Amino acid sequence: MRATFMYGPGDVRLETAPDPRIVEPTDAIVRITLACVCGSDLHPYHSMEKTDEGVPKGHEFLGVVEETGPEVTGLRRGDFVVSPFAYSDNTCPICRDGFQTACPHGGWYGIGGVGGAQAEAVRVPQADGTLVKLPGDVDTALLPSLLALSDVYLTGYHAAHMGRVGPGKTVTVIGDGAVGLSAVLAARRMGAERILLMGRHTSRTDLGREWGATDVVPERGEEGIAKVLELTGGEGSHVVLEAVGLMPAYEQAYGIVRPGGIISRVGVPQYEEAPVGFGSLFGKNAQLAGGPAPVRAYLEPAVDDVLAGRIDPGRVFDAEVALDDVADAYRLMDSRTNLKVIVRP
């Protein structure tokens, strides 16, 4: 089959790879229908060390089950499915607590011998706990929105959930990428009274306004902090949803969070050390929340919302390429020519 590998910064290649096969009795093989490139894929695209062995890429997909292991009972050949970006058994105590991305029997696509989803097919470990069946006759116009549930929309939702967004709250979203815009949509659905979107790309912030942003703040750094404080009467934001993962975004977050407020981070942090002392969090009694979104915990209700037309998170996709042109998808997103790109095998 054809599959995508990354060998170093800017070095994305489509190569011939062995077809995936059942390794564990709980595995399934899924033929990919739609995949995409994630903003988190751009971090290694900029900074990974060069390697002679490519790293499989892709963790968001819809597909059709082709084969199942002998212990898979809830799926059969021909089922149309959506996968979270991480696999899990969905039955252990950690999963039952709603944190499937920390499942002791789970893991990540593209790591530990599990292939990536920017490919023609992928092996899915813990298939019964991971994959969610979709109607086989679903309207094709809804497929981008269902694909968005595999990561970006429910990552934005997780940010708002962990930030305890609710009626009467002022929420600031840092980042106008697909996850940030999804966080705006989720915060509006949770009843936020005011939503400030920190971003400077008009085509994106316009969608953010359609999805519920009441204010757009293009300024960054100290200027951005000052602008948010001005808009909030000097009080700051009850909830800050940080969807970037870089230190300047975290610095903005603790600069604008209201005393007693919550910073919820879902941008994958590109740092290990960060201020948490008196001048950042402690002095404000501010809380720090967030993490890798347990998409599996939220997936079924979100599928129902898409199928019923209550949400249309697939609007974050603004381009599509064939799998043969997957390297172009990375370039389009890295250059900010496009927000998020579908990859179709």
mmCIF file of C-alpha atoms in Angstrom:
data_model
loop_
_atom_site.group_PDB
_atom_site.id
_atom_site.type_symbol
_atom_site.label_atom_id
_atom_site.label_comp_id
_atom_site.label_asym_id
_atom_site.label_seq_id
_atom_site.Cartn_x
_atom_site.Cartn_y
_atom_site.Cartn_z
ATOM 1 C CA MET A 1 0.000 0.000 0.000
ATOM 2 C CA ARG A 2 0.934 3.665 -0.150
ATOM 3 C CA ALA A 3 1.661 5.464 3.134
ATOM 4 C CA THR A 4 3.106 8.781 4.308
ATOM 5 C CA PHE A 5 6.399 9.042 6.177
ATOM 6 C CA MET A 6 8.344 11.992 7.561
ATOM 7 C CA TYR A 7 12.145 11.852 7.467
ATOM 8 C CA GLY A 8 13.048 15.268 8.790
ATOM 9 C CA PRO A 9 12.046 18.932 8.708
ATOM 10 C CA GLY A 10 10.034 19.572 5.564
ATOM 11 C CA ASP A 11 10.750 16.041 4.286
ATOM 12 C CA VAL A 12 7.425 14.251 3.762
ATOM 13 C CA ARG A 13 7.337 11.287 1.387
ATOM 14 C CA LEU A 14 4.678 8.955 0.061
ATOM 15 C CA GLU A 15 6.142 5.467 -0.133
ATOM 16 C CA THR A 16 5.165 1.871 -0.731
ATOM 17 C CA ALA A 17 4.806 0.072 2.578
ATOM 18 C CA PRO A 18 3.699 -3.409 3.636
ATOM 19 C CA ASP A 19 -0.050 -3.805 3.973
ATOM 20 C CA PRO A 20 -1.137 -3.739 7.612
ATOM 21 C CA ARG A 21 -2.009 -7.090 9.150
ATOM 22 C CA ILE A 22 -3.660 -8.363 12.298
ATOM 23 C CA VAL A 23 -1.028 -8.563 15.046
ATOM 24 C CA GLU A 24 -3.125 -8.784 18.217
ATOM 25 C CA PRO A 25 -6.529 -10.490 18.481
ATOM 26 C CA THR A 26 -8.103 -7.136 19.363
ATOM 27 C CA ASP A 27 -6.902 -5.467 16.115
ATOM 28 C CA ALA A 28 -8.864 -4.379 13.069
ATOM 29 C CA ILE A 29 -7.634 -3.366 9.626
ATOM 30 C CA VAL A 30 -9.368 -0.275 8.251
ATOM 31 C CA ARG A 31 -9.253 0.901 4.644
ATOM 32 C CA ILE A 32 -8.959 4.712 4.790
ATOM 33 C CA THR A 33 -11.727 6.757 3.168
ATOM 34 C CA LEU A 34 -10.637 10.219 4.317
ATOM 35 C CA ALA A 35 -7.681 11.451 6.361
ATOM 36 C CA CYS A 36 -6.102 14.856 6.899
ATOM 37 C CA VAL A 37 -3.075 16.758 8.142
ATOM 38 C CA CYS A 38 -3.156 18.062 11.710
ATOM 39 C CA GLY A 39 -1.635 21.264 13.020
ATOM 40 C CA SER A 40 0.324 19.095 15.466
ATOM 41 C CA ASP A 41 1.946 17.404 12.453
ATOM 42 C CA LEU A 42 3.618 20.725 11.706
ATOM 43 C CA HIS A 43 5.683 20.648 14.904
ATOM 44 C CA PRO A 44 7.881 17.739 13.717
ATOM 45 C CA TYR A 45 7.656 19.166 10.185
ATOM 46 C CA HIS A 46 9.672 22.073 11.583
ATOM 47 C CA SER A 47 11.903 20.477 14.174
ATOM 48 C CA MET A 48 12.223 16.677 14.115
ATOM 49 C CA GLU A 49 15.692 15.211 13.867
ATOM 50 C CA LYS A 50 16.520 13.688 10.504
ATOM 51 C CA THR A 51 16.189 9.929 10.384
ATOM 52 C CA ASP A 52 16.980 7.189 7.902
ATOM 53 C CA GLU A 53 13.759 5.431 8.878
ATOM 54 C CA GLY A 54 10.678 7.474 8.150
ATOM 55 C CA VAL A 55 8.062 8.084 10.834
ATOM 56 C CA PRO A 56 4.512 7.077 9.793
ATOM 57 C CA LYS A 57 2.152 10.059 9.783
ATOM 58 C CA GLY A 58 -1.549 10.662 10.223
ATOM 59 C CA HIS A 59 -3.942 10.127 13.138
ATOM 60 C CA GLU A 60 -7.348 11.366 11.924
ATOM 61 C CA PHE A 61 -9.490 9.219 9.651
ATOM 62 C CA LEU A 62 -12.743 7.736 8.475
ATOM 63 C CA GLY A 63 -12.671 4.304 6.892
ATOM 64 C CA VAL A 64 -14.196 0.892 6.260
ATOM 65 C CA VAL A 65 -13.347 -2.183 8.303
ATOM 66 C CA GLU A 66 -11.660 -4.821 6.140
ATOM 67 C CA GLU A 67 -10.605 -7.438 8.693
ATOM 68 C CA THR A 68 -10.941 -8.044 12.421
ATOM 69 C CA GLY A 69 -9.021 -10.096 14.961
ATOM 70 C CA PRO A 70 -10.693 -13.049 16.686
ATOM 71 C CA GLU A 71 -11.452 -11.085 19.888
ATOM 72 C CA VAL A 72 -13.178 -8.176 18.117
ATOM 73 C CA THR A 73 -16.916 -8.600 18.690
ATOM 74 C CA GLY A 74 -18.489 -5.215 17.977
ATOM 75 C CA LEU A 75 -17.280 -4.678 14.427
ATOM 76 C CA ARG A 76 -17.519 -6.570 11.173
ATOM 77 C CA ARG A 77 -16.144 -6.288 7.666
ATOM 78 C CA GLY A 78 -17.800 -3.425 5.791
ATOM 79 C CA ASP A 79 -18.584 -1.234 8.827
ATOM 80 C CA PHE A 80 -17.999 2.465 8.172
ATOM 81 C CA VAL A 81 -16.135 3.943 11.141
ATOM 82 C CA VAL A 82 -14.541 7.040 12.634
ATOM 83 C CA SER A 83 -11.485 6.761 14.860
ATOM 84 C CA PRO A 84 -10.232 9.017 17.636
ATOM 85 C CA PHE A 85 -6.647 10.126 17.179
ATOM 86 C CA ALA A 86 -5.567 7.701 19.920
ATOM 87 C CA TYR A 87 -6.637 4.110 20.480
ATOM 88 C CA SER A 88 -7.866 2.721 23.813
ATOM 89 C CA ASP A 89 -9.701 -0.250 25.276
ATOM 90 C CA ASN A 90 -12.492 2.041 26.555
ATOM 91 C CA THR A 91 -13.178 -0.359 29.430
ATOM 92 C CA CYS A 92 -10.375 0.121 31.988
ATOM 93 C CA PRO A 93 -10.803 2.386 35.046
ATOM 94 C CA ILE A 94 -8.910 5.240 33.379
ATOM 95 C CA CYS A 95 -11.154 5.079 30.305
ATOM 96 C CA ARG A 96 -14.265 4.878 32.480
ATOM 97 C CA ASP A 97 -13.085 8.081 34.147
ATOM 98 C CA GLY A 98 -13.143 9.671 30.686
ATOM 99 C CA PHE A 99 -9.405 9.920 29.981
ATOM 100 C CA GLN A 100 -8.938 7.444 27.156
ATOM 101 C CA THR A 101 -5.737 9.126 25.959
ATOM 102 C CA ALA A 102 -4.112 7.795 29.151
ATOM 103 C CA CYS A 103 -5.431 4.242 28.723
ATOM 104 C CA PRO A 104 -2.735 1.798 29.940
ATOM 105 C CA HIS A 105 -3.568 -0.458 26.999
ATOM 106 C CA GLY A 106 -3.805 2.381 24.497
ATOM 107 C CA GLY A 107 -1.448 4.367 22.361
ATOM 108 C CA TRP A 108 -0.941 6.574 19.345
ATOM 109 C CA TYR A 109 -1.006 6.056 15.603
ATOM 110 C CA GLY A 110 2.418 6.206 13.988
ATOM 111 C CA ILE A 111 4.229 4.979 17.115
ATOM 112 C CA GLY A 112 5.302 1.587 18.442
ATOM 113 C CA GLY A 113 4.780 -0.361 15.271
ATOM 114 C CA VAL A 114 1.319 1.061 14.576
ATOM 115 C CA GLY A 115 1.087 2.781 11.201
ATOM 116 C CA GLY A 116 -0.200 6.222 10.376
ATOM 117 C CA ALA A 117 -3.522 7.147 8.811
ATOM 118 C CA GLN A 118 -2.228 9.258 5.914
ATOM 119 C CA ALA A 119 -2.214 5.997 4.023
ATOM 120 C CA GLU A 120 -4.436 3.580 2.167
ATOM 121 C CA ALA A 121 -5.030 1.418 5.242
ATOM 122 C CA VAL A 122 -4.125 1.238 8.936
ATOM 123 C CA ARG A 123 -4.067 -1.299 11.752
ATOM 124 C CA VAL A 124 -6.243 -0.217 14.671
ATOM 125 C CA PRO A 125 -5.331 -1.780 18.016
ATOM 126 C CA GLN A 126 -8.095 -2.135 20.623
ATOM 127 C CA ALA A 127 -10.585 -1.837 17.784
ATOM 128 C CA ASP A 128 -13.739 -2.513 19.817
ATOM 129 C CA GLY A 129 -12.876 0.244 22.266
ATOM 130 C CA THR A 130 -11.599 2.702 19.688
ATOM 131 C CA LEU A 131 -13.732 2.725 16.554
ATOM 132 C CA VAL A 132 -17.262 4.141 16.398
ATOM 133 C CA LYS A 133 -19.597 2.919 13.692
ATOM 134 C CA LEU A 134 -21.251 5.416 11.350
ATOM 135 C CA PRO A 135 -24.303 4.943 9.115
ATOM 136 C CA GLY A 136 -23.264 3.324 5.871
ATOM 137 C CA ASP A 137 -25.569 5.633 3.909
ATOM 138 C CA VAL A 138 -24.459 8.891 5.525
ATOM 139 C CA ASP A 139 -24.718 11.973 3.305
ATOM 140 C CA THR A 140 -21.280 12.523 1.760
ATOM 141 C CA ALA A 141 -21.629 16.251 2.487
ATOM 142 C CA LEU A 142 -21.295 15.383 6.183
ATOM 143 C CA LEU A 143 -18.045 13.460 5.843
ATOM 144 C CA PRO A 144 -15.742 16.448 6.512
ATOM 145 C CA SER A 145 -17.608 17.184 9.741
ATOM 146 C CA LEU A 146 -17.407 13.548 10.819
ATOM 147 C CA LEU A 147 -13.682 13.590 10.032
ATOM 148 C CA ALA A 148 -13.316 16.709 12.199
ATOM 149 C CA LEU A 149 -14.615 14.672 15.146
ATOM 150 C CA SER A 150 -11.546 12.422 15.033
ATOM 151 C CA ASP A 151 -9.477 15.254 16.521
ATOM 152 C CA VAL A 152 -9.885 18.980 15.988
ATOM 153 C CA TYR A 153 -13.497 19.664 16.954
ATOM 154 C CA LEU A 154 -13.434 17.412 19.996
ATOM 155 C CA THR A 155 -10.014 18.748 20.997
ATOM 156 C CA GLY A 156 -11.567 22.218 21.000
ATOM 157 C CA TYR A 157 -14.531 20.809 22.902
ATOM 158 C CA HIS A 158 -12.182 19.215 25.446
ATOM 159 C CA ALA A 159 -10.504 22.579 26.023
ATOM 160 C CA ALA A 160 -13.859 24.180 26.793
ATOM 161 C CA HIS A 161 -14.980 21.210 28.906
ATOM 162 C CA MET A 162 -11.827 21.205 31.026
ATOM 163 C CA GLY A 163 -12.067 24.979 31.334
ATOM 164 C CA ARG A 164 -15.597 24.620 32.727
ATOM 165 C CA VAL A 165 -17.035 27.039 30.193
ATOM 166 C CA GLY A 166 -20.634 27.963 30.947
ATOM 167 C CA PRO A 167 -23.239 30.734 30.976
ATOM 168 C CA GLY A 168 -21.993 34.096 32.179
ATOM 169 C CA LYS A 169 -18.347 33.294 31.465
ATOM 170 C CA THR A 170 -15.944 35.374 29.399
ATOM 171 C CA VAL A 171 -13.752 33.026 27.365
ATOM 172 C CA THR A 172 -10.600 33.886 25.439
ATOM 173 C CA VAL A 173 -9.350 31.484 22.762
ATOM 174 C CA ILE A 174 -5.674 31.788 21.825
ATOM 175 C CA GLY A 175 -5.054 30.591 18.287
ATOM 176 C CA ASP A 176 -7.087 30.799 15.083
ATOM 177 C CA GLY A 177 -6.167 27.359 13.765
ATOM 178 C CA ALA A 178 -8.678 24.561 13.367
ATOM 179 C CA VAL A 179 -8.577 23.647 17.069
ATOM 180 C CA GLY A 180 -8.930 27.247 18.202
ATOM 181 C CA LEU A 181 -11.914 27.810 15.927
ATOM 182 C CA SER A 182 -13.424 24.544 17.168
ATOM 183 C CA ALA A 183 -12.963 25.779 20.732
ATOM 184 C CA VAL A 184 -14.947 28.897 19.811
ATOM 185 C CA LEU A 185 -17.784 26.753 18.482
ATOM 186 C CA ALA A 186 -17.750 24.527 21.567
ATOM 187 C CA ALA A 187 -17.646 27.499 23.958
ATOM 188 C CA ARG A 188 -20.666 29.041 22.258
ATOM 189 C CA ARG A 189 -22.578 25.773 22.545
ATOM 190 C CA MET A 190 -21.710 25.656 26.245
ATOM 191 C CA GLY A 191 -23.290 29.073 26.730
ATOM 192 C CA ALA A 192 -20.298 31.405 27.091
ATOM 193 C CA GLU A 193 -21.482 34.990 27.375
ATOM 194 C CA ARG A 194 -18.498 36.509 25.586
ATOM 195 C CA ILE A 195 -15.808 34.892 23.451
ATOM 196 C CA LEU A 196 -12.600 36.706 22.518
ATOM 197 C CA LEU A 197 -10.613 35.096 19.686
ATOM 198 C CA MET A 198 -6.912 35.944 19.546
ATOM 199 C CA GLY A 199 -5.873 35.571 15.907
ATOM 200 C CA ARG A 200 -4.799 37.694 12.984
ATOM 201 C CA HIS A 201 -5.818 35.734 9.867
ATOM 202 C CA THR A 202 -9.036 37.344 8.692
ATOM 203 C CA SER A 203 -10.340 34.372 6.721
ATOM 204 C CA ARG A 204 -10.105 32.321 9.911
ATOM 205 C CA THR A 205 -11.341 34.878 12.389
ATOM 206 C CA ASP A 206 -14.336 35.535 10.124
ATOM 207 C CA LEU A 207 -15.324 31.892 10.611
ATOM 208 C CA GLY A 208 -14.664 32.350 14.305
ATOM 209 C CA ARG A 209 -17.170 35.205 14.368
ATOM 210 C CA GLU A 210 -19.735 33.043 12.573
ATOM 211 C CA TRP A 211 -19.200 30.375 15.220
ATOM 212 C CA GLY A 212 -19.661 32.712 18.154
ATOM 213 C CA ALA A 213 -16.635 34.957 18.725
ATOM 214 C CA THR A 214 -17.836 38.342 19.949
ATOM 215 C CA ASP A 215 -14.417 40.023 19.675
ATOM 216 C CA VAL A 216 -11.265 39.422 17.645
ATOM 217 C CA VAL A 217 -7.880 40.423 19.057
ATOM 218 C CA PRO A 218 -5.134 40.396 16.398
ATOM 219 C CA GLU A 219 -2.461 41.743 18.743
ATOM 220 C CA ARG A 220 0.085 39.359 20.265
ATOM 221 C CA GLY A 221 2.402 39.367 23.265
ATOM 222 C CA GLU A 222 2.182 42.276 25.668
ATOM 223 C CA GLU A 223 -0.015 44.209 23.227
ATOM 224 C CA GLY A 224 -2.427 41.286 23.068
ATOM 225 C CA ILE A 225 -2.533 40.986 26.841
ATOM 226 C CA ALA A 226 -3.202 44.712 27.173
ATOM 227 C CA LYS A 227 -6.006 44.559 24.595
ATOM 228 C CA VAL A 228 -7.789 41.670 26.334
ATOM 229 C CA LEU A 229 -7.496 43.421 29.684
ATOM 230 C CA GLU A 230 -8.910 46.577 28.098
ATOM 231 C CA LEU A 231 -11.857 44.657 26.619
ATOM 232 C CA THR A 232 -12.579 43.006 29.974
ATOM 233 C CA GLY A 233 -12.392 46.152 32.090
ATOM 234 C CA GLY A 234 -9.024 45.145 33.493
ATOM 235 C CA GLU A 235 -10.381 41.921 34.990
ATOM 236 C CA GLY A 236 -9.216 39.382 32.450
ATOM 237 C CA SER A 237 -10.940 36.270 31.151
ATOM 238 C CA HIS A 238 -12.693 33.673 33.306
ATOM 239 C CA VAL A 239 -11.447 30.942 30.969
ATOM 240 C CA VAL A 240 -8.503 30.913 28.565
ATOM 241 C CA LEU A 241 -8.396 28.155 25.951
ATOM 242 C CA GLU A 242 -4.835 27.844 24.618
ATOM 243 C CA ALA A 243 -4.764 26.057 21.271
ATOM 244 C CA VAL A 244 -1.222 26.768 20.041
ATOM 245 C CA GLY A 245 1.281 24.944 22.253
ATOM 246 C CA LEU A 246 4.123 27.469 22.070
ATOM 247 C CA MET A 247 5.553 29.398 25.032
ATOM 248 C CA PRO A 248 4.394 32.851 23.828
ATOM 249 C CA ALA A 249 0.815 31.532 23.778
ATOM 250 C CA TYR A 250 1.163 30.218 27.337
ATOM 251 C CA GLU A 251 2.599 33.571 28.434
ATOM 252 C CA GLN A 252 -0.397 35.318 26.888
ATOM 253 C CA ALA A 253 -2.681 32.869 28.684
ATOM 254 C CA TYR A 254 -1.436 33.602 32.190
ATOM 255 C CA GLY A 255 -1.282 37.311 31.359
ATOM 256 C CA ILE A 256 -4.993 37.490 30.560
ATOM 257 C CA VAL A 257 -6.574 34.934 32.875
ATOM 258 C CA ARG A 258 -8.823 36.491 35.499
ATOM 259 C CA PRO A 259 -8.003 35.889 39.191
ATOM 260 C CA GLY A 260 -9.606 32.591 40.100
ATOM 261 C CA GLY A 261 -9.851 31.648 36.417
ATOM 262 C CA ILE A 262 -8.778 28.600 34.433
ATOM 263 C CA ILE A 263 -6.253 28.129 31.640
ATOM 264 C CA SER A 264 -7.111 25.046 29.592
ATOM 265 C CA ARG A 265 -4.356 23.972 27.190
ATOM 266 C CA VAL A 266 -4.894 21.634 24.265
ATOM 267 C CA GLY A 267 -2.161 22.877 21.939
ATOM 268 C CA VAL A 268 0.577 20.224 22.226
ATOM 269 C CA PRO A 269 3.224 21.956 24.391
ATOM 270 C CA GLN A 270 6.565 22.392 22.695
ATOM 271 C CA TYR A 271 8.203 22.986 26.090
ATOM 272 C CA GLU A 272 8.577 21.120 29.393
ATOM 273 C CA GLU A 273 9.280 24.019 31.734
ATOM 274 C CA ALA A 274 6.831 26.891 32.164
ATOM 275 C CA PRO A 275 6.086 29.527 34.824
ATOM 276 C CA VAL A 276 3.617 28.500 37.514
ATOM 277 C CA GLY A 277 4.786 30.794 40.331
ATOM 278 C CA PHE A 278 3.427 33.925 41.971
ATOM 279 C CA GLY A 279 3.723 36.142 38.926
ATOM 280 C CA SER A 280 1.974 33.722 36.594
ATOM 281 C CA LEU A 281 -0.575 31.360 38.205
ATOM 282 C CA PHE A 282 -0.130 31.280 41.954
ATOM 283 C CA GLY A 283 -0.688 34.971 42.618
ATOM 284 C CA LYS A 284 -3.970 34.876 40.711
ATOM 285 C CA ASN A 285 -5.268 31.635 42.239
ATOM 286 C CA ALA A 286 -5.465 30.544 38.610
ATOM 287 C CA GLN A 287 -5.897 26.897 37.644
ATOM 288 C CA LEU A 288 -4.155 25.013 34.828
ATOM 289 C CA ALA A 289 -6.087 22.289 33.036
ATOM 290 C CA GLY A 290 -6.259 20.522 29.692
ATOM 291 C CA GLY A 291 -4.262 17.841 27.939
ATOM 292 C CA PRO A 292 -4.599 15.391 25.056
ATOM 293 C CA ALA A 293 -8.307 15.257 24.269
ATOM 294 C CA PRO A 294 -10.000 11.952 25.129
ATOM 295 C CA VAL A 295 -11.965 12.120 21.894
ATOM 296 C CA ARG A 296 -13.462 8.682 22.494
ATOM 297 C CA ALA A 297 -15.278 10.025 25.575
ATOM 298 C CA TYR A 298 -17.182 12.572 23.501
ATOM 299 C CA LEU A 299 -17.522 10.849 20.156
ATOM 300 C CA GLU A 300 -21.023 9.318 20.063
ATOM 301 C CA PRO A 301 -22.918 12.492 21.105
ATOM 302 C CA ALA A 302 -20.834 14.521 18.658
ATOM 303 C CA VAL A 303 -21.666 12.114 15.819
ATOM 304 C CA ASP A 304 -25.350 12.562 16.665
ATOM 305 C CA ASP A 305 -24.907 16.362 16.577
ATOM 306 C CA VAL A 306 -23.326 16.211 13.118
ATOM 307 C CA LEU A 307 -25.918 13.821 11.700
ATOM 308 C CA ALA A 308 -28.729 16.012 13.097
ATOM 309 C CA GLY A 309 -27.215 19.175 11.609
ATOM 310 C CA ARG A 310 -26.626 20.855 14.969
ATOM 311 C CA ILE A 311 -22.929 21.450 14.245
ATOM 312 C CA ASP A 312 -20.845 21.650 11.081
ATOM 313 C CA PRO A 313 -17.230 21.470 12.298
ATOM 314 C CA GLY A 314 -16.052 20.313 8.872
ATOM 315 C CA ARG A 315 -15.972 23.929 7.755
ATOM 316 C CA VAL A 316 -12.396 24.060 9.044
ATOM 317 C CA PHE A 317 -11.368 22.073 5.953
ATOM 318 C CA ASP A 318 -10.644 24.459 3.107
ATOM 319 C CA ALA A 319 -8.647 22.255 0.718
ATOM 320 C CA GLU A 320 -8.323 18.642 -0.387
ATOM 321 C CA VAL A 321 -5.470 16.727 -2.000
ATOM 322 C CA ALA A 322 -5.039 13.186 -3.252
ATOM 323 C CA LEU A 323 -2.799 10.920 -1.187
ATOM 324 C CA ASP A 324 -0.220 11.153 -3.971
ATOM 325 C CA ASP A 325 0.063 14.876 -3.173
ATOM 326 C CA VAL A 326 0.193 14.596 0.627
ATOM 327 C CA ALA A 327 3.452 16.580 0.776
ATOM 328 C CA ASP A 328 1.572 19.497 -0.764
ATOM 329 C CA ALA A 329 -0.937 19.350 2.096
ATOM 330 C CA TYR A 330 1.879 19.950 4.569
ATOM 331 C CA ARG A 331 3.240 22.840 2.536
ATOM 332 C CA LEU A 332 -0.190 24.454 2.205
ATOM 333 C CA MET A 333 -0.784 24.333 5.932
ATOM 334 C CA ASP A 334 2.744 25.310 6.890
ATOM 335 C CA SER A 335 2.563 28.404 4.667
ATOM 336 C CA ARG A 336 -0.911 29.205 6.096
ATOM 337 C CA THR A 337 -2.276 29.121 2.578
ATOM 338 C CA ASN A 338 -4.904 26.744 3.921
ATOM 339 C CA LEU A 339 -6.327 26.106 7.366
ATOM 340 C CA LYS A 340 -6.735 22.331 7.273
ATOM 341 C CA VAL A 341 -6.357 19.919 4.355
ATOM 342 C CA ILE A 342 -8.206 16.687 3.675
ATOM 343 C CA VAL A 343 -6.158 13.821 2.239
ATOM 344 C CA ARG A 344 -8.107 11.372 0.096
ATOM 345 C CA PRO A 345 -6.506 7.996 -0.787
#
